[in-house]
PDB file of C-alpha atoms in Angstrom:
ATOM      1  CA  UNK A 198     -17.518-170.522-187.558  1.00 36.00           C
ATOM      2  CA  UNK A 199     -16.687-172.290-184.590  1.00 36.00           C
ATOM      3  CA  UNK A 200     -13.308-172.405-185.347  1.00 43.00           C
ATOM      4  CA  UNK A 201     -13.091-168.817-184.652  1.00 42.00           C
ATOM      5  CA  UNK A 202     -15.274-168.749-181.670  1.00 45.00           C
ATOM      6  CA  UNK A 203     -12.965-171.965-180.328  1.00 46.00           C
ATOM      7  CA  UNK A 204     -10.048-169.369-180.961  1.00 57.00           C
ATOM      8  CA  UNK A 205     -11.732-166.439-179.007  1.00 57.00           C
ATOM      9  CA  UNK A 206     -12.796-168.767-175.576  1.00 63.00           C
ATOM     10  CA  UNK A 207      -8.671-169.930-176.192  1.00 79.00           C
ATOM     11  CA  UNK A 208      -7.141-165.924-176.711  1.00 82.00           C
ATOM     12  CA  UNK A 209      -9.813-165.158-173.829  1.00 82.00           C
ATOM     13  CA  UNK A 210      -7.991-167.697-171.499  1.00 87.00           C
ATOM     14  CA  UNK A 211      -4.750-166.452-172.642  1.00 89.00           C
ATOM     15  CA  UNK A 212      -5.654-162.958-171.667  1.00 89.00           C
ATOM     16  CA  UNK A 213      -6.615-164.026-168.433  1.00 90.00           C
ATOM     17  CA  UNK A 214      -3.139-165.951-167.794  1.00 91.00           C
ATOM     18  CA  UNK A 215      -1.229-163.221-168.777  1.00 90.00           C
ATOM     19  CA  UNK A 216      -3.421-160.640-166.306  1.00 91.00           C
ATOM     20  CA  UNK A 217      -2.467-163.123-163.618  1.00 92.00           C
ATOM     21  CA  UNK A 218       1.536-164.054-164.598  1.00 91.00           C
ATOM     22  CA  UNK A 219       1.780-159.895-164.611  1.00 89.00           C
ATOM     23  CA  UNK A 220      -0.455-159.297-161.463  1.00 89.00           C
ATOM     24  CA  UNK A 221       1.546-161.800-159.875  1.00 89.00           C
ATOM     25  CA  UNK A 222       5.129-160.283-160.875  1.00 87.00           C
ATOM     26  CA  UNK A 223       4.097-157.237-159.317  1.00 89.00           C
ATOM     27  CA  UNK A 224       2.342-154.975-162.121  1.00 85.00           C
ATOM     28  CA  UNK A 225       1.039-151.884-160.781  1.00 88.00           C
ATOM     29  CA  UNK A 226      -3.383-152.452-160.813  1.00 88.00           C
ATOM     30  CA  UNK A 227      -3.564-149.124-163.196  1.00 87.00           C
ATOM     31  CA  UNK A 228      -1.284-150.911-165.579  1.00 88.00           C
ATOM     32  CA  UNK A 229      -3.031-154.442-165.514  1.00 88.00           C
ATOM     33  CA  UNK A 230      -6.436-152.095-166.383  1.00 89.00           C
ATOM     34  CA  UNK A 231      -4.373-150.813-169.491  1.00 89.00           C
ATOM     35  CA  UNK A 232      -3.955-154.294-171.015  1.00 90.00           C
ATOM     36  CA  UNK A 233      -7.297-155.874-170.144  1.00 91.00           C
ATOM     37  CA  UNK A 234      -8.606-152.911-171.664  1.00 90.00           C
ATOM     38  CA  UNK A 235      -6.500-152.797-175.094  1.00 90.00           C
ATOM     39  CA  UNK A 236      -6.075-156.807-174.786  1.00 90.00           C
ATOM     40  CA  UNK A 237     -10.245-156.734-175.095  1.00 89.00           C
ATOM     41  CA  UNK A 238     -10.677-154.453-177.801  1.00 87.00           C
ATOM     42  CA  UNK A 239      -7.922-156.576-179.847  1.00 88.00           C
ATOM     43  CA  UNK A 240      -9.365-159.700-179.499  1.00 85.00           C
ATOM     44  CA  UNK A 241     -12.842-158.021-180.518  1.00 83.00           C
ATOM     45  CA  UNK A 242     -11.344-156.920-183.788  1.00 83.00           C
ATOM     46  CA  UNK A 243     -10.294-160.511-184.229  1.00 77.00           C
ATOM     47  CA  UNK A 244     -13.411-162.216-183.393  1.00 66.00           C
ATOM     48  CA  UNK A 245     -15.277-160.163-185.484  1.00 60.00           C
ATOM     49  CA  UNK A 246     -13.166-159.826-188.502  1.00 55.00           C
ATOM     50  CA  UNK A 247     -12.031-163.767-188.408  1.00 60.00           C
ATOM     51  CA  UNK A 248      -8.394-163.164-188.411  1.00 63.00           C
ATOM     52  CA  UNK A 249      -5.971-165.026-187.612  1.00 70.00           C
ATOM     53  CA  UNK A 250      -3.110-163.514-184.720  1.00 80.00           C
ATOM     54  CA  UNK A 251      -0.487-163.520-187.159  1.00 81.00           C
ATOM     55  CA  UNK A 252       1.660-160.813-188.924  1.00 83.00           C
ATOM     56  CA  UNK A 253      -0.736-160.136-191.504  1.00 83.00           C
ATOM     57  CA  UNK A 254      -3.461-159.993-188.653  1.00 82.00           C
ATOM     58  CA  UNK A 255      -2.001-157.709-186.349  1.00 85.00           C
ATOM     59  CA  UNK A 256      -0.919-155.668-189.517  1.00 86.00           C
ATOM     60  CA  UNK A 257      -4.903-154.780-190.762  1.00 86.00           C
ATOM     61  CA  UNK A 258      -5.357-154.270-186.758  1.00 87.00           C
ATOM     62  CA  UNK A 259      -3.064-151.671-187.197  1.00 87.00           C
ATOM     63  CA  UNK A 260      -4.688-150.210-190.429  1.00 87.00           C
ATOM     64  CA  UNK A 261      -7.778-150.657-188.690  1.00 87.00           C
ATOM     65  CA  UNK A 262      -7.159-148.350-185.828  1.00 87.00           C
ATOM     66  CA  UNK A 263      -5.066-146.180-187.685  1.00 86.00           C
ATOM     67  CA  UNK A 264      -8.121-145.773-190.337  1.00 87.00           C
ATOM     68  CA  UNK A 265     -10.618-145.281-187.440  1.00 86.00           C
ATOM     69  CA  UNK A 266      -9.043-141.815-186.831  1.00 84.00           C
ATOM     70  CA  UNK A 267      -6.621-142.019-183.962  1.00 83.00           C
ATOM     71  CA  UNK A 268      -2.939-140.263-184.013  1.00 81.00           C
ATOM     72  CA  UNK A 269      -0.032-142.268-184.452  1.00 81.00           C
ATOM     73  CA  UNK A 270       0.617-141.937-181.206  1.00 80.00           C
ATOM     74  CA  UNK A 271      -2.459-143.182-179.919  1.00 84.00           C
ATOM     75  CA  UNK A 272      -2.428-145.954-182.649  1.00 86.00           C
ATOM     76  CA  UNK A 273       1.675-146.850-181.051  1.00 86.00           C
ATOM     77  CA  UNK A 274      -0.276-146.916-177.436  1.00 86.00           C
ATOM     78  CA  UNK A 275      -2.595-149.829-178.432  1.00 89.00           C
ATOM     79  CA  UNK A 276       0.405-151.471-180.024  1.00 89.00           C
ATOM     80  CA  UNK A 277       2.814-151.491-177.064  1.00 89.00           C
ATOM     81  CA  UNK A 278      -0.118-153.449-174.824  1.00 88.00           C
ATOM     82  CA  UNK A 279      -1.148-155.807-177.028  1.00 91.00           C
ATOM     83  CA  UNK A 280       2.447-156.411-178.187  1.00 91.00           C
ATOM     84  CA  UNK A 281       3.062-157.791-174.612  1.00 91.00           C
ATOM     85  CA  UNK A 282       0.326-159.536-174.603  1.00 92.00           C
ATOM     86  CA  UNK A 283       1.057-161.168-177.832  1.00 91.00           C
ATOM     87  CA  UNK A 284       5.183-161.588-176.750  1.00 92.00           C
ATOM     88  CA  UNK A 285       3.897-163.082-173.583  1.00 92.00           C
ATOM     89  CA  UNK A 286       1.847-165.628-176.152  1.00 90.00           C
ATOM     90  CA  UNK A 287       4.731-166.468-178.115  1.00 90.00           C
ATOM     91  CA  UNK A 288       7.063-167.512-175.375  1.00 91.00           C
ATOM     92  CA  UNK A 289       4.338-169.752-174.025  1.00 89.00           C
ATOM     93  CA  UNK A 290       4.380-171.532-177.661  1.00 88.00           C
ATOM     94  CA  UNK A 291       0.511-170.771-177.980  1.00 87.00           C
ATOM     95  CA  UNK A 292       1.235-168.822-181.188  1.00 87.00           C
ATOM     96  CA  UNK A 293       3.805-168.752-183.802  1.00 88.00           C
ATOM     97  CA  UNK A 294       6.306-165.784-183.329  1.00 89.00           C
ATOM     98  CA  UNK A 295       6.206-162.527-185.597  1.00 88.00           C
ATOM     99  CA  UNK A 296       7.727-159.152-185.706  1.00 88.00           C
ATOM    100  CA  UNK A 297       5.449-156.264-184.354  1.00 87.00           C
ATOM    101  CA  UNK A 298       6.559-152.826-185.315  1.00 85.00           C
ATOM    102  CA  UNK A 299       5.629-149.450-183.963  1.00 83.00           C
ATOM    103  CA  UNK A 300       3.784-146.891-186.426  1.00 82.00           C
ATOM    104  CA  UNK A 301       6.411-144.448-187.521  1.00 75.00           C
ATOM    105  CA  UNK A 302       4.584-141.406-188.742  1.00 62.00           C
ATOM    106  CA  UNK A 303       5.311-139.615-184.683  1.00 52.00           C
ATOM    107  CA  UNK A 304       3.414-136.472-184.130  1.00 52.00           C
ATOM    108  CA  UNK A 305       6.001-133.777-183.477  1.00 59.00           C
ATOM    109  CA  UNK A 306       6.743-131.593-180.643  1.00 56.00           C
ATOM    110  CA  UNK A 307       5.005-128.860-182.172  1.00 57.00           C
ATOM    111  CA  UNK A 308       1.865-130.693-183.311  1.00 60.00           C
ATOM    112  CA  UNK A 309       0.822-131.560-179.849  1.00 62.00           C
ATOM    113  CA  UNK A 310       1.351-127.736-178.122  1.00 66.00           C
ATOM    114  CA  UNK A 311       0.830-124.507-179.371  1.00 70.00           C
ATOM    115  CA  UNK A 312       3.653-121.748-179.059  1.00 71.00           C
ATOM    116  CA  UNK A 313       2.236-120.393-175.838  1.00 75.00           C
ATOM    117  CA  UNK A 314       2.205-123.809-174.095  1.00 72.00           C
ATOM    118  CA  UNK A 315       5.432-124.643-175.412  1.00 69.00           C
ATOM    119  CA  UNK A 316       6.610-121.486-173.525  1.00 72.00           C
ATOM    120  CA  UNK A 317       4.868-122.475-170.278  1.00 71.00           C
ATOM    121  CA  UNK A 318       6.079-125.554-170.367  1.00 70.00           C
ATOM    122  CA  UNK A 319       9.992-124.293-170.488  1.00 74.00           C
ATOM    123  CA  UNK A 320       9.581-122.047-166.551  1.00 78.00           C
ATOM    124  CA  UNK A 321      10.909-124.039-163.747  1.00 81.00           C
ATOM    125  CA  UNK A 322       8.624-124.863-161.483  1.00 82.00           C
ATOM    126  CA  UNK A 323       8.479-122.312-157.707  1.00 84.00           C
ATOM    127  CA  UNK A 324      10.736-124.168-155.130  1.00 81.00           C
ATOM    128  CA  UNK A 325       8.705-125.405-153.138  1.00 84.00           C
ATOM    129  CA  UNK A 326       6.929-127.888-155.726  1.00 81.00           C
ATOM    130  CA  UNK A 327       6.818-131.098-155.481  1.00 82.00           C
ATOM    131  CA  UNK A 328       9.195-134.002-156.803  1.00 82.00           C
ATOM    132  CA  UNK A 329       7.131-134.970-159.134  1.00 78.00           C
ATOM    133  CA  UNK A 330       6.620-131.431-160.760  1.00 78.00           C
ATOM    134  CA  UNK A 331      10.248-131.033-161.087  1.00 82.00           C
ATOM    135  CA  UNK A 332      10.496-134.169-162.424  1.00 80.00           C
ATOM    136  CA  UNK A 333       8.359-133.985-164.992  1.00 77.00           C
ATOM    137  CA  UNK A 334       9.581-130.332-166.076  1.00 79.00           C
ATOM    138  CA  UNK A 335      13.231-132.012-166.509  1.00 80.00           C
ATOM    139  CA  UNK A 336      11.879-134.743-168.865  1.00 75.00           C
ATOM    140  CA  UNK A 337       9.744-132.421-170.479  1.00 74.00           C
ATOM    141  CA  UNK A 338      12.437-129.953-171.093  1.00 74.00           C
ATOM    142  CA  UNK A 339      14.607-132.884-172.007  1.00 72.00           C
ATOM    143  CA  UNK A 340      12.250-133.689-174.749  1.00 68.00           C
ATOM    144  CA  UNK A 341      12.338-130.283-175.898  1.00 68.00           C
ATOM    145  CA  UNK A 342      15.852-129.835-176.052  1.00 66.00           C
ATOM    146  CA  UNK A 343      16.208-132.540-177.912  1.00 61.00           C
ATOM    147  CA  UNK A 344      13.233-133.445-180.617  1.00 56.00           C
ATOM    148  CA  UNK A 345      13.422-131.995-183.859  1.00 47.00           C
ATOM    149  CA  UNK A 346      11.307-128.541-184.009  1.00 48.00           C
ATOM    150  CA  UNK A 347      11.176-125.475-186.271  1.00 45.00           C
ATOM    151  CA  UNK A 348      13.277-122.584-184.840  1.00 42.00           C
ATOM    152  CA  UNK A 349      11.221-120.601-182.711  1.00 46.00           C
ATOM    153  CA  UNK A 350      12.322-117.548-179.900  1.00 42.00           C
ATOM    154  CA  UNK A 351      10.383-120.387-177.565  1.00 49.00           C
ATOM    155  CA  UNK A 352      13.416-123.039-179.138  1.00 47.00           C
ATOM    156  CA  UNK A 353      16.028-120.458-177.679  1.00 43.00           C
ATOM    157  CA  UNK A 354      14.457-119.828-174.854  1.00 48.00           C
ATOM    158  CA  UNK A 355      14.472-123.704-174.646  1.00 47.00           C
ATOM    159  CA  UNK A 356      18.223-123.915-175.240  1.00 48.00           C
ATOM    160  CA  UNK A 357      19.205-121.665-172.322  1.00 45.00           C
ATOM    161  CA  UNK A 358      16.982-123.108-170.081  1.00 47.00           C
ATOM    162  CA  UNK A 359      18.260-126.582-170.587  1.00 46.00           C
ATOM    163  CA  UNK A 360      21.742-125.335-169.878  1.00 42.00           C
TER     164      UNK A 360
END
């Protein structure tokens, strides 16, 4: 038992070096919040269910949040912070490298919005918005245009819009 508990104090330290190496290389503060946040709740998983950060590890991690409810996306948000984390780990030699992979099973297009917000989502934005809104109505439309989606009138509206 204090193996482990040697291992958590060590992975805590770790976490802490990596806030600082990406605080000091200029990650935005929101960011930094994202990974001590997801960085915390993986090490909790491995303190309390004595695993070892390994492939096998990280692999009932993912089981573990994917069994605790969330979407694959939400499950591929975890993922992508702790994978940095545990990236940043390997090139400092503190543990031996492994592949991490993404959940595949993506929620669609059409899962996330109904038919009516698919449709709002498609109208430009009144000229005088800002940057930002007509930025994100380009990717979003970009998105659209491109993921794979049932045929719909809201598709073809879609399809003119984005030309």
């Amino acid at each position: 038992m204090k193996k482990i508990q040697k291992n958590a104090v060590r992975f805590d330290n770790l976490k802490q070096d990596f806030l600082d190496d990406k605080k000091y290389s200029g990650t935005a503060e929101a960011t930094l919040n994202g990974y001590r946040y997801d960085i915390t709740r993986f090490l909790k998983f491995l303190s309390d269910e004595q695993l070892a950060v390994n492939e096998a590890g990280f692999k009932r991690y993912v089981i573990h949040l994917t069994d605790s409810g969330m979407t694959a996306n939400s499950v591929n948000h975890y993922i992508r912070s702790v994978k940095v984390f545990l990236y940043w780990c390997m090139e400092q030699d503190e543990i031996a490298p492994f592949k991490i992979k993404m959940v595949k099973a993506q929620e669609t297009i059409k899962d996330v919005y109904t038919q009516e917000e698919l449709c709002a989502l498609i109208q430009p934005p009144k000229r005088e918005d800002s940057f930002v809104v007509w930025r994100s109505w380009a990717i979003i439309n970009f998105i659209l245009g491109t993921a794979a989606r049932e045929a719909t009138v809201c598709e073809m509206q879609i399809h003119f819009t984005v030309l």
